[in-house]
Short mmCIF file of C-alpha atoms and ligand atoms in Angstrom, two decimals:
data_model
loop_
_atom_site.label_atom_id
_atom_site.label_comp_id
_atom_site.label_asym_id
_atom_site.label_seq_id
_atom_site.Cartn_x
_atom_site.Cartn_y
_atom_site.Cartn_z
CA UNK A 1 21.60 2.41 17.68
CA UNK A 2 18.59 0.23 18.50
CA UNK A 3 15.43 2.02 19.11
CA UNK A 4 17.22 5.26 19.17
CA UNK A 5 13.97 6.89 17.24
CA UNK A 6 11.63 4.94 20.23
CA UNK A 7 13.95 6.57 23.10
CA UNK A 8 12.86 9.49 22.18
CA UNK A 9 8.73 8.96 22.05
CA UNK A 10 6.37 9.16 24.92
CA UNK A 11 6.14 5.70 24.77
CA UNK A 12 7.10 3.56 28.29
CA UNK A 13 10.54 2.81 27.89
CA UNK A 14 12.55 -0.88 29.08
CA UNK A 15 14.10 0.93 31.41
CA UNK A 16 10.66 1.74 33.38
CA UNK A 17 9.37 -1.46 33.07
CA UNK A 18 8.07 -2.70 36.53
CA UNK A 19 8.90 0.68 38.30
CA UNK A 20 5.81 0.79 40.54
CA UNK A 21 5.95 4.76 40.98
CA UNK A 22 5.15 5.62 37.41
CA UNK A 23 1.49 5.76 37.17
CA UNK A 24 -0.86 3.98 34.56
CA UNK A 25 -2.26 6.64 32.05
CA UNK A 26 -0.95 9.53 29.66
CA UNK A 27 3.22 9.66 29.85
CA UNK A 28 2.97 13.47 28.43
CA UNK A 29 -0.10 15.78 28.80
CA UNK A 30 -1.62 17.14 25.89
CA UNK A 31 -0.05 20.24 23.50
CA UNK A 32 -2.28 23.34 23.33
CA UNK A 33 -2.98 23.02 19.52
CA UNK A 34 -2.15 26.80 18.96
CA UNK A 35 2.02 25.05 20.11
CA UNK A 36 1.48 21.86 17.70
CA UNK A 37 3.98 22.01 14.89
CA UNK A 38 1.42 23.47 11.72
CA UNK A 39 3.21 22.61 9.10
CA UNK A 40 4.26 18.71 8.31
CA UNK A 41 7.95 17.56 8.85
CA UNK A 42 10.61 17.67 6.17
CA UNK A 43 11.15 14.71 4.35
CA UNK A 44 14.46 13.92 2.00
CA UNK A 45 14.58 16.16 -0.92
CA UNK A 46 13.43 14.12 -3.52
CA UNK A 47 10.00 13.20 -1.91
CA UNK A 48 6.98 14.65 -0.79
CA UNK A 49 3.91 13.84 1.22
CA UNK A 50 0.26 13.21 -0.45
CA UNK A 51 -2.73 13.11 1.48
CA UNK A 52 -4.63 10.04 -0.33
CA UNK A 53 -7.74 10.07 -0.30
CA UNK A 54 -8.58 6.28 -0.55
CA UNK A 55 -11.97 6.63 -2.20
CA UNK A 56 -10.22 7.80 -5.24
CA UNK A 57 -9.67 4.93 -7.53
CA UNK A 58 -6.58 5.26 -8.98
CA UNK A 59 -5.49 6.35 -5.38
CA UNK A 60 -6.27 3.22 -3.97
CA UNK A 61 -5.16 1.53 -6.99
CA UNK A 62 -1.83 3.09 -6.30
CA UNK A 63 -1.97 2.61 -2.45
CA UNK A 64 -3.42 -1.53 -3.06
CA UNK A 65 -0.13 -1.79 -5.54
CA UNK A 66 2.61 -0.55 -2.85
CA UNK A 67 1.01 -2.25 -0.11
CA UNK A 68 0.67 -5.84 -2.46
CA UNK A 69 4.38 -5.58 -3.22
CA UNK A 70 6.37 -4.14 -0.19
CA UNK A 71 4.34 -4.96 3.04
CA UNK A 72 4.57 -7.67 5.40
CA UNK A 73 5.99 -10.50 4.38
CA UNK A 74 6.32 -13.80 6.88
CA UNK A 75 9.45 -14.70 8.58
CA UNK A 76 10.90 -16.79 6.00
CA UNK A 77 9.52 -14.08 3.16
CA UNK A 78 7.25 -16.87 1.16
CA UNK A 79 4.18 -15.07 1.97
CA UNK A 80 3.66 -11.62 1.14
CA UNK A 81 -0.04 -9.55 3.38
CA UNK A 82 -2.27 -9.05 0.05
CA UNK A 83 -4.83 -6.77 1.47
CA UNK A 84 -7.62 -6.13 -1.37
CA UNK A 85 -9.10 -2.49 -2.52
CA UNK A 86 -12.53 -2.88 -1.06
CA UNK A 87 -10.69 -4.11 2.49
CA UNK A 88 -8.54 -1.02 2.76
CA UNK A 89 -11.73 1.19 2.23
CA UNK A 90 -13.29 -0.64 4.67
CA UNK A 91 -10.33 -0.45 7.11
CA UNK A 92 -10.05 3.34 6.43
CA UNK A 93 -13.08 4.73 6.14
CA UNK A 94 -14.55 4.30 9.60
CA UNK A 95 -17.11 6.38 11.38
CA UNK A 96 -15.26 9.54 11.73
CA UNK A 97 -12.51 8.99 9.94
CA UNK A 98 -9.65 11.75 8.91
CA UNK A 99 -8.50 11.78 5.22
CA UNK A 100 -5.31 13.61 6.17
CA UNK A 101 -4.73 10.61 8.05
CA UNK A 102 -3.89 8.27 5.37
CA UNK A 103 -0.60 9.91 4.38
CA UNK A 104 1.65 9.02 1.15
CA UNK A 105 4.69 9.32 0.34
CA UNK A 106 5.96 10.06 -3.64
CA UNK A 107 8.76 10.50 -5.55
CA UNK A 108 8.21 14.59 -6.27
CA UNK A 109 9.20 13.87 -10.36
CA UNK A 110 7.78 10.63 -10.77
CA UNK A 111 5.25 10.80 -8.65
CA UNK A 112 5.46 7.16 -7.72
CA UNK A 113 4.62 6.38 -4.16
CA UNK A 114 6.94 4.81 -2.37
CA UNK A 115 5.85 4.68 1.16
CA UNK A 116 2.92 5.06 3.35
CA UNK A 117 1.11 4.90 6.84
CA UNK A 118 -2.58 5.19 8.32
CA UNK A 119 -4.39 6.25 11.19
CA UNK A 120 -8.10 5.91 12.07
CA UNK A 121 -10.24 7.22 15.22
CA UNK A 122 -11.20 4.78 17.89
CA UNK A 123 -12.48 4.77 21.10
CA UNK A 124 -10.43 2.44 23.25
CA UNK A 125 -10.97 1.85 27.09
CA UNK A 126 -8.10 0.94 29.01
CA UNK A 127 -9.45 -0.17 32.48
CA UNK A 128 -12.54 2.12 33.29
CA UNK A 129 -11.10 4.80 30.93
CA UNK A 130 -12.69 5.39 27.54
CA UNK A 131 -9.34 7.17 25.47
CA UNK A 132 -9.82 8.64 22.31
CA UNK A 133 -7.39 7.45 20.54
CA UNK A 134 -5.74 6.85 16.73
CA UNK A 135 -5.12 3.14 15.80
CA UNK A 136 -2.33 3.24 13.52
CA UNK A 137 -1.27 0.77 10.73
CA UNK A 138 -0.23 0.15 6.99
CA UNK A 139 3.73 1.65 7.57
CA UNK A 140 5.14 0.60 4.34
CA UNK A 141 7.88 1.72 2.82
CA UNK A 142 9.26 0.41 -0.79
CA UNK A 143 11.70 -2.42 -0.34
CA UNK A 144 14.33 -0.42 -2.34
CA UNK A 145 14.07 2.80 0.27
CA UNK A 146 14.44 0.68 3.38
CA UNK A 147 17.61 2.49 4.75
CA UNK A 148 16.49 6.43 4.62
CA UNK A 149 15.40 6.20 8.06
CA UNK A 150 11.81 7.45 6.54
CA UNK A 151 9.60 5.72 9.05
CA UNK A 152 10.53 7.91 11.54
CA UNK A 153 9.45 10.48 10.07
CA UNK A 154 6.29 9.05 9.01
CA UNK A 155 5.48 8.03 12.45
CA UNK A 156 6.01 12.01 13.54
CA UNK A 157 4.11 13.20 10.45
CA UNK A 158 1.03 10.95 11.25
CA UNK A 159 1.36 11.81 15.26
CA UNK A 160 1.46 15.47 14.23
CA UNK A 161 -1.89 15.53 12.11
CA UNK A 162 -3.33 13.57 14.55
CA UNK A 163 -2.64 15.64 17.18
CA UNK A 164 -3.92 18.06 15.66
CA UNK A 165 -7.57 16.64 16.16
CA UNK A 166 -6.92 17.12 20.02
CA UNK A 167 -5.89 13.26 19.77
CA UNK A 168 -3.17 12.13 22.20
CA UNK A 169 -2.82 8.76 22.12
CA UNK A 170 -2.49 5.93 20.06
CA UNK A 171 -2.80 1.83 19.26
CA UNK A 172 -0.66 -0.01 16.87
CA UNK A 173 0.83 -3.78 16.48
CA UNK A 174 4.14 -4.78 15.32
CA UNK A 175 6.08 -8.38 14.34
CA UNK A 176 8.67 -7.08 15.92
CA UNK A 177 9.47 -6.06 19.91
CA UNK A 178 9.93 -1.92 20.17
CA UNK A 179 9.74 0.07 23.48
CA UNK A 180 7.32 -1.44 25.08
CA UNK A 181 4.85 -3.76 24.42
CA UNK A 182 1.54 -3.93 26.61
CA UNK A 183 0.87 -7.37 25.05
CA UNK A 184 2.23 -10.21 23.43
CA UNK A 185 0.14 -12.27 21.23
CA UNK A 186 0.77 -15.67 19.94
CA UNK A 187 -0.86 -16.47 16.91
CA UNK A 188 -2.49 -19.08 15.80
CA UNK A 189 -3.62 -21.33 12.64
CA UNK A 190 -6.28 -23.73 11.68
CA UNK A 191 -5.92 -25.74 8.26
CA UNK A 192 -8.84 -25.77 5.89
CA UNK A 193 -7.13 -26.84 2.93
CA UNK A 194 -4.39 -28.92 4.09
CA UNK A 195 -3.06 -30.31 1.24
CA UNK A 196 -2.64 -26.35 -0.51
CA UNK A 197 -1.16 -25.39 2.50
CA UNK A 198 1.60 -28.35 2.62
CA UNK A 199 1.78 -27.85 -1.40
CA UNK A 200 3.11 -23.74 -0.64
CA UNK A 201 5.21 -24.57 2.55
CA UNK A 202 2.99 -22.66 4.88
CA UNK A 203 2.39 -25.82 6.62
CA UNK A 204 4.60 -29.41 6.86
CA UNK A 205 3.10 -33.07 6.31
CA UNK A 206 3.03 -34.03 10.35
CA UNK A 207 5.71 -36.78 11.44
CA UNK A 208 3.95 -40.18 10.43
CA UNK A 209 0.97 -38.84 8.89
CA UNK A 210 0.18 -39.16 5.15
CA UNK A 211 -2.00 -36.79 3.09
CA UNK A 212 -4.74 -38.70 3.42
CA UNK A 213 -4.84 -38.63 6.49
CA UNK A 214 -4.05 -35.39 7.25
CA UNK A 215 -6.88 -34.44 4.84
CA UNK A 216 -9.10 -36.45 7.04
CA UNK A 217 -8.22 -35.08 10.48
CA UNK A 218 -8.72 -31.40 9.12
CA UNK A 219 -12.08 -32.45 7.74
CA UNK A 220 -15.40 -30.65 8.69
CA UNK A 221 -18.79 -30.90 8.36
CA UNK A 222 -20.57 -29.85 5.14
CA UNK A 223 -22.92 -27.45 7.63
CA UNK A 224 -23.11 -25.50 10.49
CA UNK A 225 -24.49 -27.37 13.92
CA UNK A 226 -25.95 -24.75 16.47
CA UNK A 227 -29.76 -23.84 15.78
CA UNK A 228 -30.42 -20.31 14.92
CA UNK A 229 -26.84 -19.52 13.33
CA UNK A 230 -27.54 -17.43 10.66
CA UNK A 231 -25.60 -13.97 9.08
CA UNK A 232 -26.03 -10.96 10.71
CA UNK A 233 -27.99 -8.29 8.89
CA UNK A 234 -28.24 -4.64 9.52
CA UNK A 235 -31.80 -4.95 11.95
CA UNK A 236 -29.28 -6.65 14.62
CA UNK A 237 -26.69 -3.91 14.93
CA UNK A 238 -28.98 -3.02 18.36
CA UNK A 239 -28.93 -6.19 19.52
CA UNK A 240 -24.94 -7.22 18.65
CA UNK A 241 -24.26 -3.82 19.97
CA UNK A 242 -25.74 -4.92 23.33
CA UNK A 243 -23.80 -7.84 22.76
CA UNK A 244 -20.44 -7.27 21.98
CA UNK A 245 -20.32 -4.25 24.71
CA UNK A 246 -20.73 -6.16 27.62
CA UNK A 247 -18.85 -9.21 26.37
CA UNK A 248 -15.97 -6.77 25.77
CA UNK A 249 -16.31 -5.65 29.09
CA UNK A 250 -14.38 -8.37 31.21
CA UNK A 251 -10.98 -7.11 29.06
CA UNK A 252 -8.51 -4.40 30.19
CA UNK A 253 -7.95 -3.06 26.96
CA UNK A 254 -11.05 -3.12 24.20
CA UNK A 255 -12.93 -0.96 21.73
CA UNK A 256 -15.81 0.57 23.14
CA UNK A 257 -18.01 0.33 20.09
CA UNK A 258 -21.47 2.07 19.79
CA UNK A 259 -23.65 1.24 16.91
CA UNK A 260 -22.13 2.91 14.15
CA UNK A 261 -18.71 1.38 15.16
CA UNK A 262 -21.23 -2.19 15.23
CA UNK A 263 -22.68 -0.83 11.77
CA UNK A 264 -19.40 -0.54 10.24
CA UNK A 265 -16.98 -2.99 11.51
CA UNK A 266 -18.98 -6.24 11.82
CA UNK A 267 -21.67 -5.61 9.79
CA UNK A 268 -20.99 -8.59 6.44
CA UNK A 269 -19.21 -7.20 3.54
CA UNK A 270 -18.01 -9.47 0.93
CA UNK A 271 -14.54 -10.55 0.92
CA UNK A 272 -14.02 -8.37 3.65
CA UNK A 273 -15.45 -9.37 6.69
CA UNK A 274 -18.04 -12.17 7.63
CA UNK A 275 -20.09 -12.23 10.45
CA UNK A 276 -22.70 -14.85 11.80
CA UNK A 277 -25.01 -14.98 15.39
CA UNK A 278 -26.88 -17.10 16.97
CA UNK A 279 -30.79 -16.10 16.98
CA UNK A 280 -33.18 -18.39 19.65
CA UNK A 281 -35.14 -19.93 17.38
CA UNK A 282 -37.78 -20.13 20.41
CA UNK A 283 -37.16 -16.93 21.88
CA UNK A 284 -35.56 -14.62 19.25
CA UNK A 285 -33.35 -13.23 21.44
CA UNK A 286 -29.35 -13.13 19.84
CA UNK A 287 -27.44 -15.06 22.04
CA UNK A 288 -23.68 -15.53 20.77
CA UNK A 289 -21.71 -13.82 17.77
CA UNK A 290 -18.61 -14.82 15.80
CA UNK A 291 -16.64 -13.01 12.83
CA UNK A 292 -13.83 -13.45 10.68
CA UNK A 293 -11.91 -10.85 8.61
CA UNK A 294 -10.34 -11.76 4.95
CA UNK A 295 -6.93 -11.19 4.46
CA UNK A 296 -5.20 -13.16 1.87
CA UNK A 297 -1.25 -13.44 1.40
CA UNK A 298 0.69 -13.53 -1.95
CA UNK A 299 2.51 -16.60 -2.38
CA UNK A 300 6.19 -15.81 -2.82
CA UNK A 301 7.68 -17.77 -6.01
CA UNK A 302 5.08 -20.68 -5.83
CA UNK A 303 4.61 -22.23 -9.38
CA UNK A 304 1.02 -23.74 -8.84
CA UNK A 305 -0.33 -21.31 -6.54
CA UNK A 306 -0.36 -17.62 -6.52
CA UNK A 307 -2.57 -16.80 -3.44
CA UNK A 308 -3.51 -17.93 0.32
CA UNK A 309 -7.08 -16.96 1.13
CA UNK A 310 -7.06 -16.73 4.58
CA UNK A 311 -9.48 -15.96 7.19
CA UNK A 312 -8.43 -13.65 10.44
CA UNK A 313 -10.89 -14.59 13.43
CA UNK A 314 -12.13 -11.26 14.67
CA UNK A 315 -14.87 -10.68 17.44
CA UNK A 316 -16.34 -13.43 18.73
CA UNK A 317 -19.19 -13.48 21.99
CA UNK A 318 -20.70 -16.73 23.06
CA UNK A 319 -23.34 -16.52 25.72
CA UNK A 320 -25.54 -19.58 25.25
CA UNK A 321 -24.04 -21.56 22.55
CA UNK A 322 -20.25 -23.13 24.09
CA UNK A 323 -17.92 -20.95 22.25
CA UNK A 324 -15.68 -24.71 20.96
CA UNK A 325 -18.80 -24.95 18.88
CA UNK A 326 -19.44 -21.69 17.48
CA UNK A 327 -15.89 -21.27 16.86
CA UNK A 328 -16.55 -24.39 15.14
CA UNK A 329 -19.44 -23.36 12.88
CA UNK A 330 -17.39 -20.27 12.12
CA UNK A 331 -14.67 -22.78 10.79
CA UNK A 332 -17.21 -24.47 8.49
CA UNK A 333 -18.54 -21.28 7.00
CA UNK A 334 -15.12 -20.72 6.21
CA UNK A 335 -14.58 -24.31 4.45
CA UNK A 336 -17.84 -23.93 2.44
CA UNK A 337 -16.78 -20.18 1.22
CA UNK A 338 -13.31 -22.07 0.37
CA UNK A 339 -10.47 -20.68 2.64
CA UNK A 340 -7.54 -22.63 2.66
CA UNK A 341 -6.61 -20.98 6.22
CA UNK A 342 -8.57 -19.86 9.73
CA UNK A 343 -5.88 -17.83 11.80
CA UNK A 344 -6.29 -16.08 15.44
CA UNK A 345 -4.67 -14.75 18.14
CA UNK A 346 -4.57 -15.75 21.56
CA UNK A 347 -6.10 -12.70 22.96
CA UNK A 348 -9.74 -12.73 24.72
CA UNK A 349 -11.05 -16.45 25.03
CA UNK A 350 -9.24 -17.25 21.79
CA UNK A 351 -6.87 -20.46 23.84
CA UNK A 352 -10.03 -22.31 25.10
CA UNK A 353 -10.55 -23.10 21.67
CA UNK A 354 -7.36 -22.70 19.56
CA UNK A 355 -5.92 -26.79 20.24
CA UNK A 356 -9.30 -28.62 20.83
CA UNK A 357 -10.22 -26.71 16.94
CA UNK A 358 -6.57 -28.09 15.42
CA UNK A 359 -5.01 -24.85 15.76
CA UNK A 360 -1.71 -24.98 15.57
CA UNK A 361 0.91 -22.55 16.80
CA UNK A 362 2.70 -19.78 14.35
CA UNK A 363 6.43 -19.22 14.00
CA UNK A 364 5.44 -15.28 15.54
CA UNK A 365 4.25 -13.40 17.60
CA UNK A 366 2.18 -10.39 17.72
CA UNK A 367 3.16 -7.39 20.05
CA UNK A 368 0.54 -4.58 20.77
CA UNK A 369 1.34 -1.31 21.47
CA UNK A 370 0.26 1.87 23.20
CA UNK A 371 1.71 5.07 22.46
CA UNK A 372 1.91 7.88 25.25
CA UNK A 373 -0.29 5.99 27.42
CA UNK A 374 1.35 3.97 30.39
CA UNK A 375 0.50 0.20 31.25
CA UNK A 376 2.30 -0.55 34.62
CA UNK A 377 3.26 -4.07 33.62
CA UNK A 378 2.52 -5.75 30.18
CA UNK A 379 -1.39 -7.98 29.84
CA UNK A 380 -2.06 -11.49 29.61
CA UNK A 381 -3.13 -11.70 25.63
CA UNK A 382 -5.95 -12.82 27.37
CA UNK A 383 -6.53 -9.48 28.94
CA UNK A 384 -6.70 -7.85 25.57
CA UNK A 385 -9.95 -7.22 23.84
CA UNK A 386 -8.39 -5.60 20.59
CA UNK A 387 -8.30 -7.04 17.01
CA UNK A 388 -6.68 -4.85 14.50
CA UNK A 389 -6.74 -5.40 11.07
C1 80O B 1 0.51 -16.15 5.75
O1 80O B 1 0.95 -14.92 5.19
C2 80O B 1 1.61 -14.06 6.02
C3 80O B 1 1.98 -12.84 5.44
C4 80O B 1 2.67 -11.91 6.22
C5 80O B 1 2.97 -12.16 7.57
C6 80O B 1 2.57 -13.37 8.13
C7 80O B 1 2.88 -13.68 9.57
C8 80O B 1 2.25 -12.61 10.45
N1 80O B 1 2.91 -11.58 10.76
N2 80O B 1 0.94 -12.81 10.86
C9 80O B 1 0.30 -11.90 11.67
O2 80O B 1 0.77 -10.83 12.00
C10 80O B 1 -1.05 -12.31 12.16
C11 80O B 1 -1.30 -13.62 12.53
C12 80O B 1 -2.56 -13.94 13.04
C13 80O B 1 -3.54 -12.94 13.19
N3 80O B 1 -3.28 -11.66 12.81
C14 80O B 1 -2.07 -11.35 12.30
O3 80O B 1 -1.82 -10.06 11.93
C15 80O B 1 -2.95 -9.26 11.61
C16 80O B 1 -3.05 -8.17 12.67
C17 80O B 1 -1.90 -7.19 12.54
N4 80O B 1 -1.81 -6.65 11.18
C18 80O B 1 -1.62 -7.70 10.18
C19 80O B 1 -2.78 -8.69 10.21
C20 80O B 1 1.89 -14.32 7.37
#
């Protein structure tokens, strides 16, 4: 019974793993869209799909309130994903983006919605080849409809619209191991506000260390170090452009952002994504980069505390600065805007800085997937390039 809905995707399957004759690249060619199914799958009688369109308020309100109560929740359920309004426009409103892609699912009397999933466009380049492709995220359904067997029929519904935009492959991450992952990512955290994060149980007073002195070995400095670190603004999209490109070049898998992706993605936002460089202050030029995503968690049943603000490293490029300390000054932006947590994965450069910072290791793991699109064997997390959200 396991997988039995992943058996039958274009996805590479355990059984393939390490079988050197299959060859990297699309598992099924593309559908002439005249033969792609036109009208969207049936669902269970008593629901039916809604396109939402997120920029509606009450949409979003509606999307922010099924998301806030039934999405991911850690391993030992205390902590609950609480992504905000303004985030999930941000997340799903990208250059290009599809508004059939953000697909609801309601109770046809009631109207409630009780289940959801996304897709965005994105460029991704696997090796040397740029693939257009959908990055897909947000599968929720309500905690009380977890055993209709509804996500797979989200997961068709979503691949169906997006084939329809002559789109054949996609990216998406999971908590949990499916056929088959082409990474596996450790993740990571760094305490800002140790003694909040001891009070909720997300972390545990170390063996023979007070809170004192734990406070004191978390403990940063009031400001940033490096020279020349200063917010980026919309005049150095060009420049981080440059940037970022040929940083993200060295990876297997990574976005291949132009400057609209730049514009959008990395550009500051508040509470939604912060991003800092590094500008010469002799010769102007932008040297290094570094940007964190906010994504706080609902604390599950806390009396004191209702909310983790947390801060999800994102794209970071060091060039001239060492990347210890910029990772460092991105901490202590963090700190002064009052996080109580820094997390990242170990993908790109991310473990030549995770223990020397005071990272330590999560209770997960992170597995990235491809879908019709073959890997021959799975990355190094270092080989990845990819942050999704
Ligand atoms: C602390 O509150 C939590 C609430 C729900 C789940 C988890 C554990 C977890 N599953 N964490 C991650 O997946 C994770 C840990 C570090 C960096 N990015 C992550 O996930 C991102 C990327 C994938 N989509 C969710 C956010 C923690």
């Amino acid at each position: 019974q396991r997988h039995k809905f992943w058996e039958t995707q274009p996805v590479g399957q355990f059984k393939d793993i390490g079988n050197p004759t299959l060859p990297e690249g699309p598992i099924e060619p593309p559908t002439p869209l005249s033969e792609v199914k036109q009208e969207p799958y049936n669902l269970p009688n008593l629901y039916e799909w809604v396109t939402c369109d997120i920029h509606d308020e009450q949409m979003c309100d509606e999307i922010y309130t099924l998301l806030a109560n039934n999405y991911v929740e850690d391993d030992e359920n205390m902590f609950r994903f609480n992504y905000s309004k303004e985030f999930l426009r941000w997340a799903l409103q990208p250059p290009g983006y599809f508004t059939a892609w953000h697909i609801g699912v309601r109770v046809k009397t009631s109207k409630k919605m009780v289940a959801f999933i996304t897709g965005i466009p994105a460029r991704i380049r696997v090796r040397d080849e740029v693939v257009n492709m959908a990055e897909i995220n947000f599968l929720c359904v309500h905690k009380k409809l977890r055993t209709k067997r509804l996500a797979p029929v989200m997961i068709k519904e979503v691949t169906r619209r997006v084939h329809l935009e002559n789109i054949w492959q996609a990216a998406y991450t999971a908590g949990v191991i499916l056929p088959t992952p082409v990474a596996t990512c450790q993740y990571w955290h760094r305490s800002l506000n140790p003694k909040k994060l001891i009070d909720v149980g997300f972390s545990r007073l170390g063996a023979r260390m007070t809170m004192s002195r734990t406070i004191k070995l978390y403990k940063l400095p009031e400001s940033t170090v490096t020279p020349g670190f200063r917010k980026m603004e919309i005049h150095d999209v060009p420049a981080v452009t440059r940037l970022i490109r040929n940083y993200l070049s060295q990876f297997i898998v990574a976005p291949d952002f132009d400057e609209n992706d730049v514009e959008h993605w990395l550009l500051p936002r508040e509470n939604v994504v912060d991003s800092y460089l590094v500008e010469s202050p002799e010769t102007h030029e932008v040297t290094d980069f570094c940007s964190f995503y906010t994504l706080p968690s609902s604390i599950l049943g806390n009396p004191n505390y209702s909310t983790l603000k947390a801060a999800y490293s994102f794209y970071n490029v060091s060039t001239a600065t060492p990347l210890l300390q910029l990772m460092n000054d991105a901490l202590i932006v963090a700190k002064q805007k009052d996080y109580d947590v820094f997390n990242a994965l170990d993908v790109m450069q991310n473990e030549s800085f995770l223990k020397e910072l005071k990272f330590g290791p999560g209770d997960g793991k992170l597995h990235y997937y491809l879908y019709n699109y073959r890997v021959r064997h799975a990355l190094k997390s270092s080989e990845l390039g990819l942050v999704l959200l």
